Short mmCIF file of C-alpha atoms and ligand atoms in Angstrom, two decimals:
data_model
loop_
_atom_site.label_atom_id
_atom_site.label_comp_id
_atom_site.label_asym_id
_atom_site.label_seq_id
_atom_site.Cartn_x
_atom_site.Cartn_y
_atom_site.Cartn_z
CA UNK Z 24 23.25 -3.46 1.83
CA UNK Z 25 22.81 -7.06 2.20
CA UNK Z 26 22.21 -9.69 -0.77
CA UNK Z 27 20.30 -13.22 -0.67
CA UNK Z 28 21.10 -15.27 -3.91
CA UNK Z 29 19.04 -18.56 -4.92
CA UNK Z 30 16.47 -19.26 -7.69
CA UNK Z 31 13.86 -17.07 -8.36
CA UNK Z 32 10.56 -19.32 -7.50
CA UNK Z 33 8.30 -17.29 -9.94
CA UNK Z 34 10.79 -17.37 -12.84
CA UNK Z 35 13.01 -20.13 -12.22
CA UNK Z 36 16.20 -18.02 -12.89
CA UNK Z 37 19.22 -17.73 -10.76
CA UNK Z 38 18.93 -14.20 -9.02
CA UNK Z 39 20.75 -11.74 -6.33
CA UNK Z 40 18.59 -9.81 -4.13
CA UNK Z 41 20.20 -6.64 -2.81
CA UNK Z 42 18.28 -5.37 -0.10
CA UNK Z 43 18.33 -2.73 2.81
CA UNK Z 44 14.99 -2.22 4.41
CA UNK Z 45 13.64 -2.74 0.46
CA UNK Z 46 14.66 -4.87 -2.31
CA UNK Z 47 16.88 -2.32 -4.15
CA UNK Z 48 18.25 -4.69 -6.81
CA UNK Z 49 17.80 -7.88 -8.57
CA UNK Z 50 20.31 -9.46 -10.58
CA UNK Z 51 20.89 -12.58 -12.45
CA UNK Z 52 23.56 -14.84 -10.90
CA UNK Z 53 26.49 -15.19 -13.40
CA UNK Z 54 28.87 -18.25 -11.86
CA UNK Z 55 29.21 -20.09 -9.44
CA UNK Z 56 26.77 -22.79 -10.43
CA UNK Z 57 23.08 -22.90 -10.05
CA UNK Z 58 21.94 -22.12 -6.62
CA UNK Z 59 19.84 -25.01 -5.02
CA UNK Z 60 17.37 -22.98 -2.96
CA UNK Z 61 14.76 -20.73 -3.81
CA UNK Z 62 14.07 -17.27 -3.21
CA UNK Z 63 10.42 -15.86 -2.80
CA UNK Z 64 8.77 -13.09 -1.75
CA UNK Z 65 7.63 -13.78 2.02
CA UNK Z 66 4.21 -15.21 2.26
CA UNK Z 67 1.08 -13.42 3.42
CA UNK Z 68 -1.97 -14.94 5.51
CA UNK Z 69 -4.98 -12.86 5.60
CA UNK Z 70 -6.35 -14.87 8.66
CA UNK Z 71 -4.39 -15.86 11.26
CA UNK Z 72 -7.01 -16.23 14.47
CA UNK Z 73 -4.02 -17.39 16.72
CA UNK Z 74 -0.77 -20.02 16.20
CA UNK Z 75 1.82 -21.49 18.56
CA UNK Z 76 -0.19 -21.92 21.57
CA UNK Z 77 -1.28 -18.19 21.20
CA UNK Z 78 -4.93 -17.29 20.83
CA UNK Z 79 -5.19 -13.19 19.48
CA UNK Z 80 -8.93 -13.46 20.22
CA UNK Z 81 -8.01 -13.57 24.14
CA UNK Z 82 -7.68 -10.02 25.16
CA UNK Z 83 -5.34 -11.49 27.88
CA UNK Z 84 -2.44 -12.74 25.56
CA UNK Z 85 0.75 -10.86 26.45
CA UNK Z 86 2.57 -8.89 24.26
CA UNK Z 87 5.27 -11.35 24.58
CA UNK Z 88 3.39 -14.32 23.40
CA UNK Z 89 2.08 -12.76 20.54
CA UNK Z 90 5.27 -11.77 19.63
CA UNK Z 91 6.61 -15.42 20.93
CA UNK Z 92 3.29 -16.82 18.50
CA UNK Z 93 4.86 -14.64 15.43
CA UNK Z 94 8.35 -15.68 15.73
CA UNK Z 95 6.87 -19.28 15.33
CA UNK Z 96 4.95 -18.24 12.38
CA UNK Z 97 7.78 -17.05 10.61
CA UNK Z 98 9.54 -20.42 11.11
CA UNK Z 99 6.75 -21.34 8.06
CA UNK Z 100 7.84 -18.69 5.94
CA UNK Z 101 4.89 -16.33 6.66
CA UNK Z 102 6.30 -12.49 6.84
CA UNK Z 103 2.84 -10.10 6.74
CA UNK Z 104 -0.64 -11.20 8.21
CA UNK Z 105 -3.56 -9.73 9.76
CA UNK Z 106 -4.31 -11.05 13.07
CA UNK Z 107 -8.19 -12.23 13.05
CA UNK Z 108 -10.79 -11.82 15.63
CA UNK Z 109 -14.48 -13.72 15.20
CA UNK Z 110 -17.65 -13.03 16.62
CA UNK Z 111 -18.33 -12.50 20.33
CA UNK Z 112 -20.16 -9.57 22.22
CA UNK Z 113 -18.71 -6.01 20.77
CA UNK Z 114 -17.28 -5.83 24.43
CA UNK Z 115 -15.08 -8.41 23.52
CA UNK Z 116 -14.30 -7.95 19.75
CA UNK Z 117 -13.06 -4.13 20.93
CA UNK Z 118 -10.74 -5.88 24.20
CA UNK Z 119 -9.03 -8.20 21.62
CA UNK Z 120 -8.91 -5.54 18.98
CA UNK Z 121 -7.37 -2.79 21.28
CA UNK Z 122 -5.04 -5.73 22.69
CA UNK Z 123 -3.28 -6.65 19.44
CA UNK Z 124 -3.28 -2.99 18.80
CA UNK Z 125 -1.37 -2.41 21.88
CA UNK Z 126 0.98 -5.33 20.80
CA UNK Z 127 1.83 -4.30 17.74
CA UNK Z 128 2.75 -0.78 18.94
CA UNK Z 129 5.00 -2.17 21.96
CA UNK Z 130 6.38 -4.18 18.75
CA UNK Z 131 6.99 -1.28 16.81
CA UNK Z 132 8.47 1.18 19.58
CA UNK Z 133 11.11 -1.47 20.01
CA UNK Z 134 11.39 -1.62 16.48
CA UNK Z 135 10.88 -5.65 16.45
CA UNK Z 136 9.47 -6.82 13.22
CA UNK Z 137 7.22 -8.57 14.73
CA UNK Z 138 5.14 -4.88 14.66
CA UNK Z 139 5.51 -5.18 10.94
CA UNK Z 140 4.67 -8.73 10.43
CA UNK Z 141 1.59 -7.90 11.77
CA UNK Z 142 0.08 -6.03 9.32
CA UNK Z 143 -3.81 -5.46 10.87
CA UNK Z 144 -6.41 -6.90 11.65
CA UNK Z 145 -9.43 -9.21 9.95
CA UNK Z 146 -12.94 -9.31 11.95
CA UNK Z 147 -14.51 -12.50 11.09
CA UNK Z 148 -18.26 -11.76 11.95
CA UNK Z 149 -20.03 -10.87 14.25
CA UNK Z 150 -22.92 -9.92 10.97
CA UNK Z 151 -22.95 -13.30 9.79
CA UNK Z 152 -25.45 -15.56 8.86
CA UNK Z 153 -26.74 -17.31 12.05
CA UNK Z 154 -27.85 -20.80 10.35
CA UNK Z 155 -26.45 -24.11 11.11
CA UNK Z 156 -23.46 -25.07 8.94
CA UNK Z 157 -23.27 -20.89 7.22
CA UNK Z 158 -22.04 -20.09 10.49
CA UNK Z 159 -19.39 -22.86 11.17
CA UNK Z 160 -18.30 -22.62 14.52
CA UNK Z 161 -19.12 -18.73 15.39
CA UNK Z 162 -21.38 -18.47 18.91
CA UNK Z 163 -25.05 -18.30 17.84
CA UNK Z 164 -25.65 -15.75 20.73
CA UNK Z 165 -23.40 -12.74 19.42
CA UNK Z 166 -24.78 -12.92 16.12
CA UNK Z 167 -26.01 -9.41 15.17
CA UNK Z 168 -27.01 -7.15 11.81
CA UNK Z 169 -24.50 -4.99 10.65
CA UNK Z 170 -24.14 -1.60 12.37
CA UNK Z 171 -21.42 0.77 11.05
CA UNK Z 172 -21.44 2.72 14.40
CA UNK Z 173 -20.23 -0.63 15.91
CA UNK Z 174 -17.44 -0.87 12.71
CA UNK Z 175 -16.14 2.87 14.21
CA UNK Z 176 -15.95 1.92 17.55
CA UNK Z 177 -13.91 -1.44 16.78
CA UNK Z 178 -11.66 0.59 14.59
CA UNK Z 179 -10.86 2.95 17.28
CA UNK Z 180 -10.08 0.17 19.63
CA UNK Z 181 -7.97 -1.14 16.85
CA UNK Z 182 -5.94 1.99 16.85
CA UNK Z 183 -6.89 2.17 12.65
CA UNK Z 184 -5.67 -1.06 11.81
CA UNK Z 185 -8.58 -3.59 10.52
CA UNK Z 186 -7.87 -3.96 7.15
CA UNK Z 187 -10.74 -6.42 6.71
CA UNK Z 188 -13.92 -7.59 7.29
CA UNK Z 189 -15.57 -10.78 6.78
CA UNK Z 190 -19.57 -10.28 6.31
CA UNK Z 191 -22.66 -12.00 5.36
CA UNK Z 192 -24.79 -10.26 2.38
CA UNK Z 193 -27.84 -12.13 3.99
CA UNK Z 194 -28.64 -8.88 6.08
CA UNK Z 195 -30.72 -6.06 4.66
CA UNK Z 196 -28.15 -3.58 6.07
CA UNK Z 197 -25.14 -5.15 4.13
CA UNK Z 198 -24.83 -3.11 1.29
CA UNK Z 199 -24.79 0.09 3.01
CA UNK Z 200 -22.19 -1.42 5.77
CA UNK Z 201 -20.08 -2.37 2.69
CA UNK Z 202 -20.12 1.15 0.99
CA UNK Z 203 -18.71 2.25 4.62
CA UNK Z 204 -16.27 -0.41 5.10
CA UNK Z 205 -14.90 0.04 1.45
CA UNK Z 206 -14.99 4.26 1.78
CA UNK Z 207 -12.85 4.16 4.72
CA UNK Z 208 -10.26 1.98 2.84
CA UNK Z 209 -10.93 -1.67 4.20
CA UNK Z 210 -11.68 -4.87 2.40
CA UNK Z 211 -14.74 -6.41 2.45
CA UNK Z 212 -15.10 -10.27 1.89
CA UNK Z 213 -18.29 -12.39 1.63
CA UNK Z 214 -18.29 -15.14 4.51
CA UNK Z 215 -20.24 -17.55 6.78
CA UNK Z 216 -23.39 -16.61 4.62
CA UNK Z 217 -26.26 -18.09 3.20
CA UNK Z 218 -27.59 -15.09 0.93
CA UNK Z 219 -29.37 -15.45 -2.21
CA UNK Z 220 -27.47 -14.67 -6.02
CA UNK Z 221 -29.23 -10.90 -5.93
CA UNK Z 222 -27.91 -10.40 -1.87
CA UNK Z 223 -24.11 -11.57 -3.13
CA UNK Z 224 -24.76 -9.30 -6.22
CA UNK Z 225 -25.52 -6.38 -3.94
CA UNK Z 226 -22.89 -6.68 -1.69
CA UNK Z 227 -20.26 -6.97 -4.79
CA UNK Z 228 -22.04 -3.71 -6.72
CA UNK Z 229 -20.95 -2.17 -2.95
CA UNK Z 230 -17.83 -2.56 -3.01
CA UNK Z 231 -16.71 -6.37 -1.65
CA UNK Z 232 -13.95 -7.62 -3.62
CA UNK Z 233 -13.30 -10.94 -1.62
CA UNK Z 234 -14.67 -14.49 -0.39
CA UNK Z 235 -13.58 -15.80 3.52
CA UNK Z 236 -12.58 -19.70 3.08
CA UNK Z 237 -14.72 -20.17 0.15
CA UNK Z 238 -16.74 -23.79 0.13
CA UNK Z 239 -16.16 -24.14 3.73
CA UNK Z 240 -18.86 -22.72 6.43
CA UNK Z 241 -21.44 -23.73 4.67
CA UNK Z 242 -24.94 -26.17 4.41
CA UNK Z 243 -23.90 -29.78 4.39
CA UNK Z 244 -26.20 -30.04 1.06
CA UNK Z 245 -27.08 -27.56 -1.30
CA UNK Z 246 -29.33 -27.08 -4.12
CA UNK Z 247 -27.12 -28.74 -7.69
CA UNK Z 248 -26.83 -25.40 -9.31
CA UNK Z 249 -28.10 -22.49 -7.81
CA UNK Z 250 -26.49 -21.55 -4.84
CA UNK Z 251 -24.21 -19.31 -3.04
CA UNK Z 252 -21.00 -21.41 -4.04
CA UNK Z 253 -21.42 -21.23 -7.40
CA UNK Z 254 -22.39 -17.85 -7.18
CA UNK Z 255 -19.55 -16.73 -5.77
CA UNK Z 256 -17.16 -18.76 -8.35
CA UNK Z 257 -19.14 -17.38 -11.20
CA UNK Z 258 -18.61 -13.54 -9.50
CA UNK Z 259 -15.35 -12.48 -11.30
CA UNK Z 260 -15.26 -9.55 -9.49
CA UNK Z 261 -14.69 -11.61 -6.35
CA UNK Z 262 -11.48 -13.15 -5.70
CA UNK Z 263 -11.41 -16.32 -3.24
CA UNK Z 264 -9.68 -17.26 -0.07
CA UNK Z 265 -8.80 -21.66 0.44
CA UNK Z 266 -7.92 -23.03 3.46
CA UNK Z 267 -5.95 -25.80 2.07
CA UNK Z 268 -5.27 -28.20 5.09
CA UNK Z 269 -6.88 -31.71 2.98
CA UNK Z 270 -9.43 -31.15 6.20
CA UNK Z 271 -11.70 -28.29 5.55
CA UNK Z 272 -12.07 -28.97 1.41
CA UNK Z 273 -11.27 -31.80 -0.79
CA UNK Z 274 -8.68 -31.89 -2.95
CA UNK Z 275 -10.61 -31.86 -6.72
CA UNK Z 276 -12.98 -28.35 -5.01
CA UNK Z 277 -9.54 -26.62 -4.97
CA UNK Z 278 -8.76 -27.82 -8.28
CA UNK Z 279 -11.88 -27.28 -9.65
CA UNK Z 280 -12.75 -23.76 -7.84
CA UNK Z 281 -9.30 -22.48 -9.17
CA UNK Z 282 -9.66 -22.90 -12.44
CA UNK Z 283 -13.48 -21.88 -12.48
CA UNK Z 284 -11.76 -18.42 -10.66
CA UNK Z 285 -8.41 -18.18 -12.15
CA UNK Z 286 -5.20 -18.26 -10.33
CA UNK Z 287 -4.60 -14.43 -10.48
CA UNK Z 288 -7.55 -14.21 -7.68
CA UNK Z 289 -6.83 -17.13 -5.51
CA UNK Z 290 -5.45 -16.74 -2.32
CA UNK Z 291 -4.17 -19.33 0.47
CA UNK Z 292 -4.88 -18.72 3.99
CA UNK Z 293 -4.42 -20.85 7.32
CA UNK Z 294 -7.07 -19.86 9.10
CA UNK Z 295 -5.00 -21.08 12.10
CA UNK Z 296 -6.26 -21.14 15.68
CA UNK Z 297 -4.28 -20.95 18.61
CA UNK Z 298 -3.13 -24.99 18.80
CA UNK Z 299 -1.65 -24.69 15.35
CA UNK Z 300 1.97 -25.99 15.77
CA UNK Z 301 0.51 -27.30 19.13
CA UNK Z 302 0.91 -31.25 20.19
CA UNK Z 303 -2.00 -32.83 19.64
CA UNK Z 304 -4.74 -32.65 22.84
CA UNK Z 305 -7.33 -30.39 24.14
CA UNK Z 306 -7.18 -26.63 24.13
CA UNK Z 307 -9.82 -23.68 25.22
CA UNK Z 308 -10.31 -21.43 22.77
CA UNK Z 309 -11.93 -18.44 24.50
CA UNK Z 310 -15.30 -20.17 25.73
CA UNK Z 311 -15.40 -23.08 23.88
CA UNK Z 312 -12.87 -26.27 24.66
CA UNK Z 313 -11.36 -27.60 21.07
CA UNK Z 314 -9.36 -30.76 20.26
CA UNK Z 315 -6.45 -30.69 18.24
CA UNK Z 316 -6.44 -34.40 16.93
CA UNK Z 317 -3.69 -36.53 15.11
CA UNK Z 318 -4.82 -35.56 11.79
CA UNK Z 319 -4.14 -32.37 12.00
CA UNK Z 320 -7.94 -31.46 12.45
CA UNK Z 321 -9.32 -28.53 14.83
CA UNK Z 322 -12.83 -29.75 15.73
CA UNK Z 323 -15.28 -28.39 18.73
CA UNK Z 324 -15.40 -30.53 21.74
CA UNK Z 325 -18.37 -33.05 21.61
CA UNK Z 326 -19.62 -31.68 17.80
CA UNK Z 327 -16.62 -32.53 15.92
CA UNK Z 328 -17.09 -29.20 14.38
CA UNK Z 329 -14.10 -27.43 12.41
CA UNK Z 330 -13.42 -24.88 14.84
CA UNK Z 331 -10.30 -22.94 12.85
CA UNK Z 332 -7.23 -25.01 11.31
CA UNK Z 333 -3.90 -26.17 12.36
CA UNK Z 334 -2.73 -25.25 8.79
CA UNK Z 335 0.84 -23.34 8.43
CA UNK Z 336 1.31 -21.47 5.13
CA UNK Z 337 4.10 -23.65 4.22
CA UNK Z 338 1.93 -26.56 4.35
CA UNK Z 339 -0.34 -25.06 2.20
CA UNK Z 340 1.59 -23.85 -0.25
CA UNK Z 341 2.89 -27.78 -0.86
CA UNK Z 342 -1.49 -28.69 -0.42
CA UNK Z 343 -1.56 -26.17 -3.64
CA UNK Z 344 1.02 -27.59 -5.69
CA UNK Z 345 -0.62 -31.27 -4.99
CA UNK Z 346 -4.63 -30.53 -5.12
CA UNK Z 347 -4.72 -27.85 -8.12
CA UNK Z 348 -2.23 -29.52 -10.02
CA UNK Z 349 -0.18 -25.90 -10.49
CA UNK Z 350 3.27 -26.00 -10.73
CA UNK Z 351 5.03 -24.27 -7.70
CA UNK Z 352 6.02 -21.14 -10.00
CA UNK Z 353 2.38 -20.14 -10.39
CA UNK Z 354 1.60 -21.04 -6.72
CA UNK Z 355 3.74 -18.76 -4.89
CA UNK Z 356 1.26 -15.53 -5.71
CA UNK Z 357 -1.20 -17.49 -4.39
CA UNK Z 358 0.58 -16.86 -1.02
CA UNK Z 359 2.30 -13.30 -1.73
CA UNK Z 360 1.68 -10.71 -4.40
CA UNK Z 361 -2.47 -12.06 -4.58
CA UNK Z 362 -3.00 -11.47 -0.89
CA UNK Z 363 -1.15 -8.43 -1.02
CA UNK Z 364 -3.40 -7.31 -3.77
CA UNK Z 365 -6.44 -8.25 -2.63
CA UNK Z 366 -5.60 -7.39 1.58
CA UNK Z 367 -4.39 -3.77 -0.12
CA UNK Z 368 -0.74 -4.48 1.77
CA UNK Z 369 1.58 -1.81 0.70
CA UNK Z 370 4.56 -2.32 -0.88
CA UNK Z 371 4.07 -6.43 -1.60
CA UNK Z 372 2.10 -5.73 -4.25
CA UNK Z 373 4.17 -6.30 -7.15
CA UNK Z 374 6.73 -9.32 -6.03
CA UNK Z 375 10.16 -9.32 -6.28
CA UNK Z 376 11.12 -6.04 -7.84
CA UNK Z 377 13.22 -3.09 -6.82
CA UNK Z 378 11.27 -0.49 -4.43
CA UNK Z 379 8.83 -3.41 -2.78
CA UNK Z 380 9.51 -4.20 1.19
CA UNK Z 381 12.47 -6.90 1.67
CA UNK Z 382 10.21 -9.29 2.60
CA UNK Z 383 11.82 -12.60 1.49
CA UNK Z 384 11.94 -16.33 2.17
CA UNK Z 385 14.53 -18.59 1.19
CA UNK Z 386 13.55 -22.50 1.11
CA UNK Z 387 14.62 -26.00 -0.31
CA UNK Z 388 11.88 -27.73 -2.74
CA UNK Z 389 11.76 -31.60 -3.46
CA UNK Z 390 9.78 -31.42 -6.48
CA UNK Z 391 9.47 -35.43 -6.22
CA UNK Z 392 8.05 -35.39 -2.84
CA UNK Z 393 6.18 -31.81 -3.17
CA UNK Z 394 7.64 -30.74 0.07
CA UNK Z 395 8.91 -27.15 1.09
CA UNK Z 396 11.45 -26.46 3.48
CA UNK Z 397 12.00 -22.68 4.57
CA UNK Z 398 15.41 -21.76 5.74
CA UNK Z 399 15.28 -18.08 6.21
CA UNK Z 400 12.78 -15.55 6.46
CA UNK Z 401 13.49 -11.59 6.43
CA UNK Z 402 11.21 -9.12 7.53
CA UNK Z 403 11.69 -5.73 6.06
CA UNK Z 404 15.39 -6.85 5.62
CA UNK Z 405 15.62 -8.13 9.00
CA UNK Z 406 16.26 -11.79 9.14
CA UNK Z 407 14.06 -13.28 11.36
CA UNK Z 408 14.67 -17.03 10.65
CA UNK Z 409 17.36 -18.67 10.01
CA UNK Z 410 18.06 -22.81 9.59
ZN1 ZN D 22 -14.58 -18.70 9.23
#
C-alpha cells in the first residue's frame, strides 16, 4: 500500500491517501504541520486530437509515440482521456481508430499505464454541419449525414472503445443516430452545428447529454437572442465542454456561460492538436499545414483559422480559476469527477473516496499568481510523473 499526503484541493483539509491500484483510504493528517501541496484527483480531457509532437489522427503514429505523446501529457497532470479523431473519409476515421486501438492494447499487454490513460476514443464529425464558421476547421469534402452502419463499422475498428461522439442535430437523421449511439452506451455531444432550437431539442429528447467546445465553431455573428448558443446554455439537460486557452473564447463567455450552466455541468477540455507542447513553427496536421504561433494559437496555414489548441489541462485549470472567477476548490471537478460523469469513465466518478481508481495528482498552487505546478501524477497507483 502506498500513501500520498498534501491538502485536499476540493476541501482544503490536510489528507493521507492510501492507495494500491485504488484509493483504499483517506485520512486526515494529524501533525506534522500543514502540508504545502495539494492533492487532486487526476484530471480528465475528453478531447485530446494529438499533443507532444504526436498527431492520433495519423494512422501512421507508432505505438511508441503515442505512448511517448502520453507520458508528456501526464507531465500536465492529465491521467484519463479519450484520444479524438475528426472528420475525414470513413477510410481514414476507421485506420486512425483501429491504430489507437492497437496502441492501447500493445499498452495494456505490457501493462504500461499509458493503456489506461487512454481511456477511448471521441469522433469529432464527420455528420457535422458543413457551413462556414459551424464547421471550424473540419474538411468540407468528408462532410456526410449520419449513418449508424458507418458508427458500427468505426466501432469495430476501434476494438469497442469510442466512448463519444461529437454530432450536428442539423441533419434529419440525427435523432435516430443519437438513440443508437446512446443504446449502445456512448455519449453523444452537440458540436460544429448550426441547427435550429426544435433540431437541438430533438437531439437532447434522444438521448445527447453534452456540448463539444461550446461558443467556439461557430458563425462569426449571430442573431441577439435566438440562436444555437443560447439554446444550448438554456438546455439544462446539456452539460458544456470550454476550451479555455484565452484564444478560442473570451474570458467574460466563460464566466458568463458558467454561471448561466452551473458549475456541476462544466467541463474543461484542451482540444489539443499534435504541436501542443511543440516550439512554436509550422506543423502538418494530416493534409492540412498549421502554424503554431507565439501566442500559443493553432491557426490553418494562409486562413488563420483555429485549427485545434495548444492548451494543456494544467493551463486550463489556472484559465478557470482567472476567467470564471471560481475559486480553485470548485474548479478541480471541472477537470475530474464532471468529465468523468459526463464521458461515463468508470471508477472517477465520485472523486477522492475509497473504492475510486488511484488516479491522483499532486501540485504546488500560488494563489497570488493563479499558477499550478504538478509534481506527480499516478495512474491507477502507478506514478507516472514525478518532479
Ligand atoms: Zn471541434
Amino acid at each position: 500500500m502506498q500513501s500520498l499526503t498534501g491538502k485536499s484541493a476540493s476541501s482544503q483539509e490536510a489528507v493521507a491517501i492510501e492507495y494500491g491500484e485504488t484509493i483504499s483510504a483517506i485520512d486526515e493528517l494529524v501533525g506534522g504541520g500543514a502540508p504545502e501541496d495539494f492533492v487532486a484527483p487526476g484530471f480528465i480531457d475528453l478531447q485530446v486530437n494529438g499533443f507532444g509532437g504526436v498527431d492520433y489522427n495519423d494512422p501512421g503514429s507508432t505505438a511508441e509515440a503515442i505512448a511517448a505523446s502520453i507520458r508528456t501529457m501526464f507531465s500536465t497532470g492529465v491521467t484519463r482521456f479519450l484520444a479524438t479523431v475528426i472528420t475525414a473519409p470513413e477510410e481514414h476515421i476507421c485506420a486512425c481508430l483501429k491504430n489507437l486501438a492497437q496502441a492501447k492494447e500493445e499498452f495494456a499487454r505490457h501493462s504500461l499505464p499509458e493503456g489506461a490513460a487512454m481511456e477511448g476514443f471521441h469522433v469529432e464529425g464527420p455528420h457535422i454541419s458543413p457551413e462556414d464558421g459551424p464547421r471550424g476547421a473540419h474538411p468540407l469534402s468528408a462532410i456526410r449525414p449520419p449513418d449508424p452502419d458507418e458508427f458500427a463499422r468505426w466501432q469495430d475498428a476501434a476494438q469497442g472503445h469510442i466512448r463519444l461522439v461529437t454530432i450536428s442535430p442539423e441533419w434529419d437523421g440525427a435523432p435516430k443516430y443519437i438513440r443508437a449511439l446512446v443504446r449502445s452506451g456512448v455519449v453523444a455531444s452537440i458540436g460544429h452545428t448550426k441547427a435550429s432550437a426544435e433540431q437541438i431539442r430533438a437531439a437532447v429528447d434522444a438521448g445527447a447529454t453534452v456540448s463539444t467546445h461550446l461558443g467556439n465553431a461557430a458563425h462569426p455573428t449571430l442573431p441577439k437572442t435566438q440562436n444555437y448558443i443560447w439554446e444550448q446554455l438554456a438546455e439544462d439537460r446539456l452539460a458544456a465542454c470550454f476550451i479555455l486557452d484565452g484564444i478560442h473564447l473570451p474570458p467574460v463567455f466563460f464566466k458568463a456561460a458558467s454561471r448561466a450552466k452551473g458549475l456541476e455541468k462544466c467541463i474543461l477540455v484542451t482540444d489539443a492538436v499534435m504541436p501542443a507542447m511543440c516550439s512554436p513553427g509550422l506543423y502538418r496536421l494530416g493534409s492540412v499545414n498549421v502554424e503554431l504561433r507565439g501566442d500559443n494559437s493553432v491557426v490553418m496555414e494562409g486562413t488563420g483559422r483555429l485549427a485545434g489548441s495548444a492548451l494543456r489541462m494544467d493551463r486550463a485549470v489556472e484559465n478557470a480559476v482567472r476567467f470564471g472567477g471560481i475559486p480553485l476548490s470548485s474548479v478541480i471537478a471541472l477537470a475530474t469527477t464532471n468529465p468523468a460523469r459526463v464521458g461515463r469513465i468508470a471508477g472517477r466518478q465520485r472523486g477522492l473516496v475509497p473504492g475510486e481508481k488511484a488516479d491522483l495528482i499532486r501540485f504546488g498552487w500560488d494563489e497570488g499568481a493563479k499558477s499550478l505546478v504538478v509534481r506527480e501524477t499516478i495512474v491507477g497507483g502507478l506514478s507516472v510523473y514525478n518532479n
